[in-house]
Amino acid sequence: MTPEDLSALIASVLERLVAAGTITISGDLPAVRVERPRSREHGDWSTNAAMQLAKRAGMAPRQLAALLAPEIEKNAGIDSVEVAGPGFINIRLSAGAAGELAKTIVGAGVNYGRSDSGSGVTLDLEYVSANPTGPIHIGGARWAAVGDSLARILAATGSTVIREYYFNDHGTQIDRFSASLQARALGEELPEDGYGGSYIEDIANQVIADEVAAGRPDPRTLPREEGREVFRARGVKLMFAEIQRSLHEFGSDFDVFFHEQSLYDSGAVDEAIAALRERGVIFEADGATWVRTTAFGDDKDRVIIKKDGNYAYFAADIAYFRDKRRRADKAIYMLGADHHGYIGRMYAMAAAFGDKTGRGEGMEILIGQLVNLMRNGTPVRMSKRAGTVVTLEDLVDAVGVDAARYSLVRASVDSALDLDLDLIASHTNDNPVYYVQYAHARTVAVDRNATEHGVRREDAFEPALLEEADAALLSELARFPRVVNEAAELRAPHRVARYLEELAAAYHGWYGKARVTPRADEPVSDLHRTRLWVNDAARQVFANGLGLLGVSAPEHM
């Protein structure tokens, strides 16, 4: 019996009592929360439903709990129910009901933990979106891991997810990139605001080689502006192809690569401005065109067409959001720490189009903090290709894809992240990803040993034989669906990682107490066979959880 099963059971008890007139509760009944007590001595599960509803029921929490407890206890699979403290209802499952969960998990397989809680909603999730002017840096790597994991989790809860990369191929960054390529090709000093790193020379040389191989002029021999345009057009494509390759090898792929330039070429920017003008939020002042974002909570109004007639960057933001909302119910932006100042203007812009701001409406913005690589307590600066910037490839080269992804996901993006390279590359239990992957490999080894000793899942399933050690592990396994739902609702993939670490601790503890294979002097029993179900349920949950993070579940360590 899962927490969701218990929630539904308690909700049905409440509905019956209301229908019978035993209790009167104003308004709709809220979703019933079932949590694991801090101490197992208090039972397997606990709910504060009576405390939540007492005021609306017009009675003390313990009084309401006393009405609910015996009705809950009548149901199959419930061993005992007691009222505790100010009105908590503690529930203890029968051994059979607890053990049945193992069979449920094994039967569900890859679908255990999945739900339809987010069904019917299309989400446009934009993440990474680094300018195509250099390799993905370590901050972008964090978004690649977190964004891809969040997309997997949202899809697992039933949402339709569009994974989107915004390709910034318009503006001054591309001008500086093109000038840097041309300078390197001509053997000149880089522009003062140009891009360094050996990758610039590599791309410049590749542009030259490709042009000559195609029978076109060497761009170094062309007039300066014409040559720079060649470096721009070819160089951006080469750089972006390398970015895509790095992300793919990191396990982060996208459904849409949206080109900023297309917003201007298609007229979408002008259409978006016209739409806002019709809504009465565009005005002219000081020779420029503005959006009155202060009417929607921004700290100042924003220019969209500058005095010189050129578009401000915010003009593309407006058109892009409008395009997203035509394709999705909500646009989720995952932005770096340097974009914190964008939040007010972006929500104001959404409101100007008629969207309500805040979570649950048409726009949501997540801000991620910085990543620092450390070794022996000292910051690491190890990139040769990108100068002083540490790249995604640097991290993968140092620790591998699994360790890199897991380590970048396991902390909330709200906080800065210090990664100890020596730790996350180590094969010790102090390394979280190793600890979790080793737990999965151990479940496979147990299964293998069980087969060698003639213990087969198919021969018997007697959950009533399970003991306290088994119940402790099963209660952890029962939490997984709720953890996935909470990770989706809160946009917090790190909750899945932290859960897996807690599950690994529970599994390793169970492994030391509960035997699946018989000792040399004893026959195979129904308890051994039933424990194999528990082991295999744990194996499935480890695999499902690691899969949501894009991390492999190895069978050998």
Coordinates of C-alpha atoms in Angstrom, one line a residue, residues 164-441:
E164 CA 13.9 24.1 -26.2
Y165 CA 17.3 25.8 -26.8
Y166 CA 17.2 29.5 -27.7
F167 CA 19.9 30.1 -30.3
N168 CA 21.2 33.6 -29.9
D169 CA 22.3 34.3 -33.5
H170 CA 21.5 38.0 -33.5
G171 CA 23.3 40.9 -31.8
T172 CA 26.7 42.1 -30.7
Q173 CA 27.9 38.8 -29.2
I174 CA 27.9 37.3 -32.7
D175 CA 29.7 40.4 -34.1
R176 CA 32.5 40.0 -31.5
F177 CA 32.7 36.3 -32.3
S178 CA 33.0 36.9 -36.0
A179 CA 35.7 39.6 -35.5
S180 CA 37.6 37.2 -33.2
L181 CA 37.6 34.5 -35.8
Q182 CA 38.8 36.8 -38.5
A183 CA 41.5 38.3 -36.3
R184 CA 42.9 34.9 -35.5
A185 CA 42.8 33.8 -39.2
L186 CA 44.7 36.9 -40.2
G187 CA 47.2 36.7 -37.4
E188 CA 46.0 39.9 -35.8
E189 CA 45.4 40.8 -32.2
L190 CA 42.0 39.9 -30.9
P191 CA 39.5 42.8 -30.5
E192 CA 39.5 44.3 -27.0
D193 CA 36.1 42.7 -26.4
G194 CA 36.8 39.6 -28.4
Y195 CA 36.7 35.9 -27.5
G196 CA 39.9 34.1 -26.5
G197 CA 40.8 30.4 -26.1
S198 CA 42.3 28.0 -28.6
Y199 CA 38.8 27.0 -29.9
I200 CA 38.7 30.4 -31.8
E201 CA 41.8 29.4 -33.8
D202 CA 40.4 25.9 -34.4
I203 CA 37.1 27.2 -35.8
A204 CA 38.8 29.9 -37.9
N205 CA 41.1 27.2 -39.4
Q206 CA 38.1 24.9 -40.1
V207 CA 36.2 27.7 -41.8
I208 CA 39.1 28.3 -44.1
A209 CA 39.6 24.6 -44.8
D210 CA 35.9 24.1 -45.6
E211 CA 35.6 27.1 -47.9
V212 CA 38.7 26.1 -49.9
A213 CA 37.5 22.5 -50.1
A214 CA 34.2 23.7 -51.4
G215 CA 36.0 25.6 -54.2
R216 CA 35.1 29.0 -52.6
P217 CA 37.7 31.8 -52.0
D218 CA 39.8 31.7 -48.9
P219 CA 38.0 34.2 -46.6
R220 CA 41.3 35.8 -45.7
T221 CA 41.7 37.0 -49.3
L222 CA 38.3 38.6 -49.4
P223 CA 37.5 42.3 -48.6
R224 CA 37.4 42.7 -44.9
E225 CA 33.6 43.0 -44.4
E226 CA 32.9 40.2 -46.9
G227 CA 35.4 37.9 -45.2
R228 CA 34.0 38.6 -41.8
E229 CA 30.6 37.7 -43.1
V230 CA 32.0 34.3 -44.2
F231 CA 33.5 33.8 -40.7
R232 CA 30.2 34.8 -39.2
A233 CA 28.0 32.5 -41.2
R234 CA 30.3 29.4 -41.2
G235 CA 31.8 29.9 -37.8
V236 CA 28.5 30.2 -35.9
K237 CA 27.3 27.0 -37.5
L238 CA 30.5 25.1 -36.6
M239 CA 30.4 26.4 -33.0
F240 CA 26.8 25.5 -32.6
A241 CA 27.4 22.1 -34.0
E242 CA 30.1 21.5 -31.4
I243 CA 27.7 22.7 -28.7
Q244 CA 25.0 20.3 -29.9
R245 CA 27.5 17.5 -29.9
S246 CA 28.7 18.2 -26.4
L247 CA 25.2 18.3 -25.1
H248 CA 24.2 15.1 -26.9
E249 CA 27.2 13.3 -25.4
F250 CA 26.1 14.6 -22.0
G251 CA 22.7 13.1 -22.5
S252 CA 20.9 16.4 -23.1
D253 CA 19.0 16.6 -26.3
F254 CA 16.4 19.1 -27.5
D255 CA 13.2 19.1 -29.5
V256 CA 13.5 22.7 -30.7
F257 CA 16.5 24.9 -31.5
F258 CA 14.9 28.3 -31.9
H259 CA 16.8 30.9 -33.8
E260 CA 16.6 34.5 -32.4
Q261 CA 17.2 35.8 -35.9
S262 CA 14.0 34.1 -37.1
L263 CA 12.0 36.5 -34.9
Y264 CA 13.2 39.4 -37.0
D265 CA 13.2 37.7 -40.4
S266 CA 9.6 36.5 -39.9
G267 CA 8.3 39.8 -38.7
A268 CA 7.4 38.3 -35.3
V269 CA 9.0 41.1 -33.4
D270 CA 6.9 43.8 -35.2
E271 CA 3.7 41.6 -34.8
A272 CA 4.4 41.3 -31.0
I273 CA 4.9 45.1 -30.7
A274 CA 1.7 45.7 -32.7
A275 CA -0.2 43.3 -30.4
L276 CA 1.0 45.2 -27.3
R277 CA 0.1 48.5 -29.0
E278 CA -3.5 47.2 -29.4
R279 CA -3.5 46.5 -25.7
G280 CA -2.6 50.1 -25.0
V281 CA 0.7 49.4 -23.3
I282 CA 3.1 50.9 -25.9
F283 CA 4.1 54.5 -25.8
E284 CA 6.6 56.9 -27.4
A285 CA 9.0 59.0 -25.4
D286 CA 12.4 60.6 -26.0
G287 CA 12.5 59.4 -29.5
A288 CA 12.2 55.7 -28.5
T289 CA 9.3 53.2 -28.3
W290 CA 8.6 51.8 -24.8
V291 CA 6.5 49.1 -23.1
R292 CA 4.7 50.4 -20.0
T293 CA 5.8 47.5 -17.8
T294 CA 5.5 49.5 -14.6
A295 CA 1.8 49.0 -15.0
F296 CA 2.4 45.3 -14.3
G297 CA 4.9 45.5 -11.4
D298 CA 8.2 46.2 -13.1
D299 CA 10.5 48.8 -11.5
K300 CA 10.7 50.9 -14.7
D301 CA 9.3 50.9 -18.2
R302 CA 11.4 49.2 -21.0
V303 CA 12.6 50.4 -24.3
I304 CA 11.9 48.1 -27.3
I305 CA 12.9 50.4 -30.2
K306 CA 15.9 52.7 -29.5
K307 CA 16.3 56.2 -30.6
D308 CA 18.5 55.1 -33.5
G309 CA 15.7 52.8 -34.8
N310 CA 17.3 49.6 -33.8
Y311 CA 15.5 47.0 -31.7
A312 CA 16.4 46.7 -28.0
Y313 CA 17.1 43.1 -26.9
F314 CA 13.8 43.2 -25.0
A315 CA 11.9 43.3 -28.3
A316 CA 13.0 39.8 -29.1
D317 CA 12.0 38.6 -25.6
I318 CA 8.5 39.9 -26.2
A319 CA 8.2 38.1 -29.6
Y320 CA 9.7 34.9 -28.3
F321 CA 7.4 34.7 -25.3
R322 CA 4.4 35.3 -27.6
D323 CA 5.6 32.5 -29.9
K324 CA 6.1 30.1 -26.9
R325 CA 2.6 30.7 -25.6
R326 CA 1.2 29.8 -29.0
R327 CA 2.9 26.4 -28.7
A328 CA 2.5 25.7 -25.0
D329 CA 0.4 26.3 -21.9
K330 CA 3.3 27.6 -20.0
A331 CA 6.8 28.9 -20.8
I332 CA 9.4 27.8 -18.3
Y333 CA 12.7 29.7 -18.5
M334 CA 15.8 28.4 -16.8
L335 CA 18.3 31.3 -16.6
G336 CA 21.7 31.8 -15.1
A337 CA 22.5 33.9 -12.0
D338 CA 23.3 37.0 -14.0
H339 CA 19.7 37.1 -15.2
H340 CA 18.2 37.8 -11.8
G341 CA 17.3 41.3 -12.9
Y342 CA 15.2 40.0 -15.8
I343 CA 12.5 38.5 -13.6
G344 CA 10.5 41.6 -13.0
R345 CA 10.4 42.8 -16.6
M346 CA 9.7 39.3 -17.9
Y347 CA 6.7 38.7 -15.7
A348 CA 5.5 42.2 -16.4
M349 CA 5.8 41.5 -20.1
A350 CA 3.7 38.3 -19.7
A351 CA 1.1 40.3 -17.8
A352 CA 1.0 42.9 -20.5
F353 CA -0.1 40.2 -22.9
G354 CA -2.9 39.2 -20.5
D355 CA -1.2 36.4 -18.7
K356 CA -1.3 36.3 -14.9
T357 CA 2.1 36.2 -13.3
G358 CA 3.5 33.7 -10.9
R359 CA 3.5 29.9 -10.8
G360 CA 0.7 28.1 -12.5
E361 CA 0.2 30.8 -15.1
G362 CA 1.8 31.4 -18.5
M363 CA 5.4 32.0 -17.5
E364 CA 7.7 30.7 -14.9
I365 CA 11.4 31.7 -14.4
L366 CA 14.0 29.6 -12.5
I367 CA 17.3 31.2 -11.6
G368 CA 20.4 29.0 -11.1
Q369 CA 23.4 29.9 -9.1
L370 CA 27.1 29.5 -9.9
V371 CA 29.2 26.3 -9.9
N372 CA 32.8 26.2 -8.6
L373 CA 35.1 23.3 -9.2
M374 CA 37.4 22.5 -6.3
R375 CA 40.3 20.2 -5.7
N376 CA 41.8 20.0 -2.2
G377 CA 39.9 23.1 -1.3
T378 CA 41.3 25.2 -4.1
P379 CA 39.4 26.5 -7.1
V380 CA 40.2 24.6 -10.4
R381 CA 41.0 26.4 -13.6
M382 CA 41.8 23.7 -16.0
S383 CA 40.4 24.7 -19.5
K384 CA 42.9 25.1 -22.3
R385 CA 40.5 25.4 -25.2
A386 CA 38.3 28.1 -23.6
G387 CA 41.0 30.1 -21.7
T388 CA 40.0 30.8 -18.1
V389 CA 36.5 29.3 -18.5
V390 CA 35.9 25.8 -17.3
T391 CA 33.7 23.9 -19.8
L392 CA 31.3 21.0 -19.8
E393 CA 33.8 18.9 -21.6
D394 CA 36.5 19.7 -19.0
L395 CA 34.2 18.3 -16.3
V396 CA 33.2 15.2 -18.3
D397 CA 36.8 14.5 -19.1
A398 CA 37.7 14.7 -15.3
V399 CA 34.9 12.6 -13.8
G400 CA 32.7 11.1 -16.6
V401 CA 29.1 11.8 -17.6
D402 CA 27.3 10.0 -14.8
A403 CA 29.3 11.6 -12.0
A404 CA 29.0 15.0 -13.6
R405 CA 25.3 14.9 -14.2
Y406 CA 24.4 13.5 -10.8
S407 CA 26.7 16.0 -9.0
L408 CA 25.2 18.9 -10.8
V409 CA 21.6 17.8 -10.1
R410 CA 21.8 16.8 -6.5
A411 CA 21.8 20.3 -5.1
S412 CA 19.0 22.9 -5.3
V413 CA 19.8 25.4 -8.1
D414 CA 18.9 28.2 -5.7
S415 CA 22.3 27.7 -4.1
A416 CA 25.9 28.0 -5.4
L417 CA 27.5 24.7 -5.9
D418 CA 31.0 23.7 -5.0
L419 CA 32.1 20.4 -6.7
D420 CA 35.0 18.5 -5.2
L421 CA 36.5 16.8 -8.3
D422 CA 38.5 14.3 -6.2
L423 CA 35.3 13.3 -4.3
I424 CA 33.0 12.9 -7.3
A425 CA 35.6 10.8 -9.2
S426 CA 36.2 8.5 -6.2
H427 CA 34.9 4.9 -5.8
T428 CA 33.9 5.3 -2.2
N429 CA 30.7 5.6 -0.2
D430 CA 31.5 9.3 0.4
N431 CA 30.8 9.9 -3.3
P432 CA 27.0 10.2 -3.6
V433 CA 26.7 8.9 -7.2
Y434 CA 28.9 5.9 -6.5
Y435 CA 26.9 5.2 -3.3
V436 CA 23.6 5.1 -5.2
Q437 CA 25.0 3.2 -8.3
Y438 CA 26.7 0.7 -6.0
A439 CA 23.3 0.0 -4.3
H440 CA 21.8 -0.8 -7.7
A441 CA 24.7 -3.0 -8.6

